[in-house]
Each structure stands twice: as C-alpha cells, then as structure tokens.
Coordinates of C-alpha atoms and ligand atoms in Angstrom, one line a residue:
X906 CA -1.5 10.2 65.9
X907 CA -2.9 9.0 68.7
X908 CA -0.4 7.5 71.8
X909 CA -0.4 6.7 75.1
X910 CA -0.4 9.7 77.8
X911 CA 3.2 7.7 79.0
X912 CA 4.6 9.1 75.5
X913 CA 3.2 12.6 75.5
X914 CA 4.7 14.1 78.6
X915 CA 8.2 15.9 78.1
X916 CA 11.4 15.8 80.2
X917 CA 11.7 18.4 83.2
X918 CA 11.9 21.7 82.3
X919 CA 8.8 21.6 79.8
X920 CA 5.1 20.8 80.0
X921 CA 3.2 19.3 77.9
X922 CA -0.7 21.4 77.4
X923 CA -4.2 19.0 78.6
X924 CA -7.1 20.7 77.4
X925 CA -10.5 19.9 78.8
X926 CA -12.7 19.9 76.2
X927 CA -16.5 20.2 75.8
X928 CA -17.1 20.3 72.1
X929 CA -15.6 18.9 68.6
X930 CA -14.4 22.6 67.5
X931 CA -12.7 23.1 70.8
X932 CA -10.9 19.8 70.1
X933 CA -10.2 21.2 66.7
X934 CA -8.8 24.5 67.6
X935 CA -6.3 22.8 70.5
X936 CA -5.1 20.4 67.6
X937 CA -4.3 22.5 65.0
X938 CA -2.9 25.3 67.6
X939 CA -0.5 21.9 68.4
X940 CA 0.2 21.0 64.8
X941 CA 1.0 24.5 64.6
X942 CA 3.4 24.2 66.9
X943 CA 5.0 20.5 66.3
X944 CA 3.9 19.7 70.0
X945 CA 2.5 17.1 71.8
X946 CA -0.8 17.4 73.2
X947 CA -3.4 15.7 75.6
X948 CA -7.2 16.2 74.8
X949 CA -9.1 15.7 78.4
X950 CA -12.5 15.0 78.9
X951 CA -14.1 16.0 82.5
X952 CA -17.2 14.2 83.1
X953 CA -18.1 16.6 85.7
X954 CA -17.8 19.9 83.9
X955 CA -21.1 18.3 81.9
X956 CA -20.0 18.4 78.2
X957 CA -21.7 15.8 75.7
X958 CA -21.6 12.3 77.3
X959 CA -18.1 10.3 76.8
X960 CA -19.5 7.6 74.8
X961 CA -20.8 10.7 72.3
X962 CA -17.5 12.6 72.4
X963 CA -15.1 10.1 72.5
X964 CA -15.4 8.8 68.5
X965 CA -15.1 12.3 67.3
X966 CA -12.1 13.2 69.1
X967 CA -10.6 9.9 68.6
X968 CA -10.8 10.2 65.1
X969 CA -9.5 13.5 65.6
X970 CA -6.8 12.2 67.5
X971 CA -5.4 9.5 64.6
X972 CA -5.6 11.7 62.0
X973 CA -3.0 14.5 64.0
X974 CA 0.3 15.0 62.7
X975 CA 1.3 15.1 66.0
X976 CA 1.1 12.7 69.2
X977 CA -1.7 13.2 70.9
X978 CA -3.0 11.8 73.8
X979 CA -6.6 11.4 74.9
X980 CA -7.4 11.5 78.6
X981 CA -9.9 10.8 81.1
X982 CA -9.8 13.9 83.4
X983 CA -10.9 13.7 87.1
X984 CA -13.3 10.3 86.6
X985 CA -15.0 9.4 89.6
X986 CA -15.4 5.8 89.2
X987 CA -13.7 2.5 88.6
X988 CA -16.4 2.2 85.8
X989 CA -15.9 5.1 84.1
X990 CA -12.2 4.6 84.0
X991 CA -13.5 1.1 82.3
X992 CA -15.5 3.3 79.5
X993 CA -13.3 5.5 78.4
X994 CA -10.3 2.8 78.5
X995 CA -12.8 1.1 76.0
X996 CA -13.6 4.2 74.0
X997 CA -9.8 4.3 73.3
X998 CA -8.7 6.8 75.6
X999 CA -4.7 6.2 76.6
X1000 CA -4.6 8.2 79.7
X1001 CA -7.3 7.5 82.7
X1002 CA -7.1 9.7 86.1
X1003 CA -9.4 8.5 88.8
X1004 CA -9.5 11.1 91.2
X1005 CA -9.0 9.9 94.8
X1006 CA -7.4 13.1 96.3
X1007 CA -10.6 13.3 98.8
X1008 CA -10.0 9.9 100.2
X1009 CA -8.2 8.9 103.2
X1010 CA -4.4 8.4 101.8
X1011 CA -4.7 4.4 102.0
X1012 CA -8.2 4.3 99.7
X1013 CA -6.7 6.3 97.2
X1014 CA -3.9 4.1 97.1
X1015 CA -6.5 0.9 97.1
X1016 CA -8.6 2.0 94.1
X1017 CA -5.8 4.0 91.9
X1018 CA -3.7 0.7 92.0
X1019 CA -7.0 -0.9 90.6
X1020 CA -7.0 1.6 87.9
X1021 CA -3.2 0.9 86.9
X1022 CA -3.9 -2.9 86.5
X1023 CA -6.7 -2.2 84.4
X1024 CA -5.0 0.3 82.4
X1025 CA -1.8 -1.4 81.8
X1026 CA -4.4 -4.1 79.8
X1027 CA -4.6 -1.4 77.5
X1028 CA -1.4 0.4 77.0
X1029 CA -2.6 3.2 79.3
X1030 CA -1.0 5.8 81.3
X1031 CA -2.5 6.4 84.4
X1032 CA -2.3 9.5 86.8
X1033 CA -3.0 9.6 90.1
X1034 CA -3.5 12.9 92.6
X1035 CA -2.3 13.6 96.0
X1036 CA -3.6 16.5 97.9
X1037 CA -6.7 18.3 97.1
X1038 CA -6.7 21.3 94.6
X1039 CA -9.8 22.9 95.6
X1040 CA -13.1 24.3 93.2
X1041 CA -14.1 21.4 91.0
X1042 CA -16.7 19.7 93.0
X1043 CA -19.4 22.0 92.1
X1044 CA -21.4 24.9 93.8
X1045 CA -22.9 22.4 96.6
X1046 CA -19.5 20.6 97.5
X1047 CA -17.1 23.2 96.8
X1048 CA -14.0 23.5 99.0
X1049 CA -12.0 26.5 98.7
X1050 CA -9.4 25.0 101.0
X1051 CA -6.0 24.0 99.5
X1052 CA -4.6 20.7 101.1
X1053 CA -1.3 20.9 99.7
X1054 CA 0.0 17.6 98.6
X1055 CA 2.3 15.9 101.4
X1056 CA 5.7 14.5 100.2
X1057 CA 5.8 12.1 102.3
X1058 CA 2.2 10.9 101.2
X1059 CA 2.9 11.6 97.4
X1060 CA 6.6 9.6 97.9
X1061 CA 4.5 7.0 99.6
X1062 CA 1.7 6.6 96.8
X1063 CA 4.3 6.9 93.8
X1064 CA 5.8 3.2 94.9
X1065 CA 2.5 2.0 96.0
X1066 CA 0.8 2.9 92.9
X1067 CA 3.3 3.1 90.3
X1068 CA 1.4 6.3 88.1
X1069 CA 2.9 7.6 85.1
X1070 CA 1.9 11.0 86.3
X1071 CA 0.8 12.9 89.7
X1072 CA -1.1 15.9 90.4
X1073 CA 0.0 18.0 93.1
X1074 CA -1.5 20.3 94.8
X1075 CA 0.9 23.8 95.4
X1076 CA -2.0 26.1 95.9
X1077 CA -3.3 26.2 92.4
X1078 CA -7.3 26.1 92.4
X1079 CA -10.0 25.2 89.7
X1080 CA -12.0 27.9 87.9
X1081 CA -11.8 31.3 88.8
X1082 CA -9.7 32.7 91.4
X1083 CA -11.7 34.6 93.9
X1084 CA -8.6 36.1 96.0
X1085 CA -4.8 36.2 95.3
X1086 CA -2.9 33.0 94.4
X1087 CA -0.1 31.7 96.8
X1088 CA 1.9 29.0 95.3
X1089 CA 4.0 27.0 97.2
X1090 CA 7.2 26.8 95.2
X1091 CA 9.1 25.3 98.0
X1092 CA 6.9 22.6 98.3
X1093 CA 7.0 21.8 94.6
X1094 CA 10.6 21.8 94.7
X1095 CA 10.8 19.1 97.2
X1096 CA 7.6 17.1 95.0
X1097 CA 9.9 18.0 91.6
X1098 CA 12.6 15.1 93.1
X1099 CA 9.9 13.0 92.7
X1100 CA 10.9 10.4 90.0
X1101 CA 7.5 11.2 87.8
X1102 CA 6.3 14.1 85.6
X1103 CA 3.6 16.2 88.3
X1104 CA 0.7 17.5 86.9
X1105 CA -0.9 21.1 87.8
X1106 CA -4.6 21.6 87.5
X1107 CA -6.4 24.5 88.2
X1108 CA -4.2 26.4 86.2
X1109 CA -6.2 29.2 84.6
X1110 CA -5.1 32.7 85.4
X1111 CA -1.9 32.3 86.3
X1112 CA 0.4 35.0 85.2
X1113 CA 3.6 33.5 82.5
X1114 CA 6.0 34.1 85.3
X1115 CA 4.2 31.7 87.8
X1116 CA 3.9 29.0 85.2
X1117 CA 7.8 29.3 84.4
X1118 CA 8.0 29.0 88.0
X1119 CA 6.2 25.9 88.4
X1120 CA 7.5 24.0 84.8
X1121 CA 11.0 25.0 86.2
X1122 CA 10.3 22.6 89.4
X1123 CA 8.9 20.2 87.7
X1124 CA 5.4 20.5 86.2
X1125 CA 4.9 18.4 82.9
X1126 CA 1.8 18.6 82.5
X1127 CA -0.9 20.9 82.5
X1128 CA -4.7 21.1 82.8
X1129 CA -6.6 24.0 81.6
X1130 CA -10.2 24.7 80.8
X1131 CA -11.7 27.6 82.7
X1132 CA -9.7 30.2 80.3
X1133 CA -10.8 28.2 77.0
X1134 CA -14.6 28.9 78.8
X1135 CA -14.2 32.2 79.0
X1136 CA -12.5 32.7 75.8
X1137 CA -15.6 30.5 74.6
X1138 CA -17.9 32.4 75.6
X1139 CA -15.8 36.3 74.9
X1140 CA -16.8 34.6 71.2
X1141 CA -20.2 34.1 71.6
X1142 CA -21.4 37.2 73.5
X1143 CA -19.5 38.9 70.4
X1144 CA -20.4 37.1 68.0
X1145 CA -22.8 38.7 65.1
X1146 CA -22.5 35.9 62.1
X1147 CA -24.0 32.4 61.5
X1148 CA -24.0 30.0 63.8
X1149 CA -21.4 28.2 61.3
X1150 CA -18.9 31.4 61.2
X1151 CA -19.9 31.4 65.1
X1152 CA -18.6 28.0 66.1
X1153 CA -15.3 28.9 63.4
X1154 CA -14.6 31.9 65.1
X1155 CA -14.8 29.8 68.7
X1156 CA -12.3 26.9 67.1
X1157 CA -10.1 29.9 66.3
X1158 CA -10.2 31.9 69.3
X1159 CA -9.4 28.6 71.1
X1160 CA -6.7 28.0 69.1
X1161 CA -5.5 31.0 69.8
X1162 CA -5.1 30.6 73.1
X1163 CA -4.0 27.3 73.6
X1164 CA -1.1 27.6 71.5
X1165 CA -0.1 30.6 73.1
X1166 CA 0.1 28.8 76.4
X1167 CA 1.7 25.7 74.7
X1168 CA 4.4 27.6 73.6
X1169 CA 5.1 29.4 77.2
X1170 CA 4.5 26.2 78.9
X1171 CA 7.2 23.9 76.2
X1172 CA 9.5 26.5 76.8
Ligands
ZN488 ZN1 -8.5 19.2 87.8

C-alpha cells in the first residue's frame, strides 16, 4: 500500500529502511524482505546514482508500491531541482528531498520551503538536509569533508521549513569508506531533541553497534544503497545461470540483505 513518507517513519527508538534503488528486482527484493518482516518501508530513487530515468521507473515501482501488503513509501532521494521535485510529485511519489545542504543556510531554507508548499498539494512528505554528508557528488565534485550539521542551523531550518524529516550529518559519508568512521554521537544527541524523525544517509558499512548507536539518538530513517551495489554485483560476478535465474538470484540476495538491516534498524 502505497502512503505518504509522513506515515512510514516510526517513533524514536526505531528506523524505518529507504532503499535506493536502480532496477524493478531490486525494488522487488526490498518489498518482499519488508512484507517479510510486517515493516514499513521507503523505496528511493537517486537521480544522480544514474539508474533508469524517473519517468521509466516510477510506474513499475508505483505499482509495486499499491500492490504491498505493507505501507510503503516512495521517495525522491537527493533531487537537485525544484523541477524534478515537480516530476516525481506527479509520478506519484509521496516523499520529495531537494537537497540544499551545499547552499548557504538562508537558500536552503528559501527553496526547501518551496518544495513543502508544493508537496503539501499533494499529500507529500518532505525532507530537508542540514549539513553536508560528504561522497555523493560524483568523482569530479567529490568532498570528503564532513560538515557536521549545526543545531542551531538545523533548530533554525526545522521552524522555517516545517520538514517532516531531516538529514543530519554526524560523520556518516556516502559510498565506501576510505578511512575509519567517526560518528559524532554527541552531536546527534543534542539534534535527537529535535521535534522531527532525522534521517542518516551514507549509511553503508557501518558495524550493528553504530547503527543501535545512532537509532538510539534518534535516527528514523535510513538511506542505504552502496551495500545493495555491492551485494548486486557479489551476484553477478558469481553468477553462472541465465540471465533470468541471474536477475532472481540479485532480487534475492537483495532481499537478503535489506531485511536483515530492517530488522536491526526496527529494533
Ligand atoms: Zn544521501
């Protein structure tokens, strides 16, 4: 069943999975791994990782969405304009992020409140990000700096912006880790009395006691794709049968894991 990203993210102490997906059988392994598990469950789409265009995707998963036995939520992961947030609200998608985190604090505020008003004409949950979580910009714009997320700045946007849902930065990064991780559990602490479920992304790799550690202060959502890649594509270098059996095997390995992490991260 297919609901609003507002209605799909738990109370404190739990977190609800976002998978970025690429492909209809990676969408297919995350749902049945959360119908497995009688969970919730957002299916993100990041234009930027270069999967199948939205406008091709978004049909499939949509009607893999309604036809779940349990709520799922379809999201626009890390858009980078006002008019893409406008596609995928039209393609049905109930949750839209518009990454501003680069911008100076007060344009982030500008065009995420633009975003809100045009999602709330659709039912649409919104989340907003404060602080840069480095390593998704690509191999010519990467950063590998962390700016962790300011409270003040985060406290600030919240009542500016009014998102249903804000990604922090704590020292997390996307993709692959290339030295040791060092999150910033104080920090989130202070961020968890925020009065709205914080998202985590770059969230691959992390051990299970750093993810109790951050769902304890007050993740509630979180975003994962480079593990499903690599899990992905453990599958395919293995792989020996039919291109059918191949893409099975994929769905399954991916189900795999994602329903393992659901079940650590739902506590
Ligand atoms: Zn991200």
């Amino acid at each position: 069943m297919l609901r609003s990203l507002r209605k799909v993210l738990p109370e404190k102490g739990r977190a609800a999975g976002a998978f970025d997906v690429v492909g209809l059988e990676w969408a297919e392994g995350v749902l049945e791994g959360a119908e497995a598990l009688g969970l919730p469950v957002i299916l993100s789409v990041a234009p930027h990782l270069g999967g199948p265009p939205l406008k091709a995707l978004a049909p499939g998963l949509r009607y893999l969405a309604e036809a779940a036995r349990v709520p799922v939520a379809l999201h626009l992961d890390h858009g980078h304009t006002l008019e893409e947030v406008v596609e995928a609200l039209r393609l049905g998608f109930t949750g839209v992020m518009l990454d501003g985190s680069h911008l100076p604090l007060e344009e982030n505020i500008r065009l995420t409140q633009l975003v809100v008003a045009v999602a709330r004409a659709y039912g649409a949950g919104v989340e907003g990000e404060v602080g840069v979580v480095p390593g998704h910009y690509g191999p010519e714009e990467d950063r590998e700096e962390v700016l962790y997320t300011d409270p003040e700045e985060a406290r600030r946007f919240l009542e500016e912006t009014g998102v249903d849902a804000l990604a922090v930065s704590v020292g997390t990064r996307h993709g692959l880790y290339k030295g040791p991780i060092r999150l910033n559990l104080p920090l989130l602490e202070t961020l968890g009395a925020l009065p709205v479920p914080l998202v985590l992304h770059g969230a691959s790799g992390l051990s299970s006691e750093e993810y109790r550690a951050l769902v304890a202060r007050g993740i509630r959502e979180i975003n994962l794709y480079a593990d499903l890649a690599l899990e992905a594509a453990r599958v395919l270098k293995e792989a020996q049968g039919t291109y059918l059996e191949t893409m099975a095997a994929v769905k399954e390995a991916l189900k795999g894991l994602s329903m393992a992490r659901m079940r650590l991260w739902w506590g």
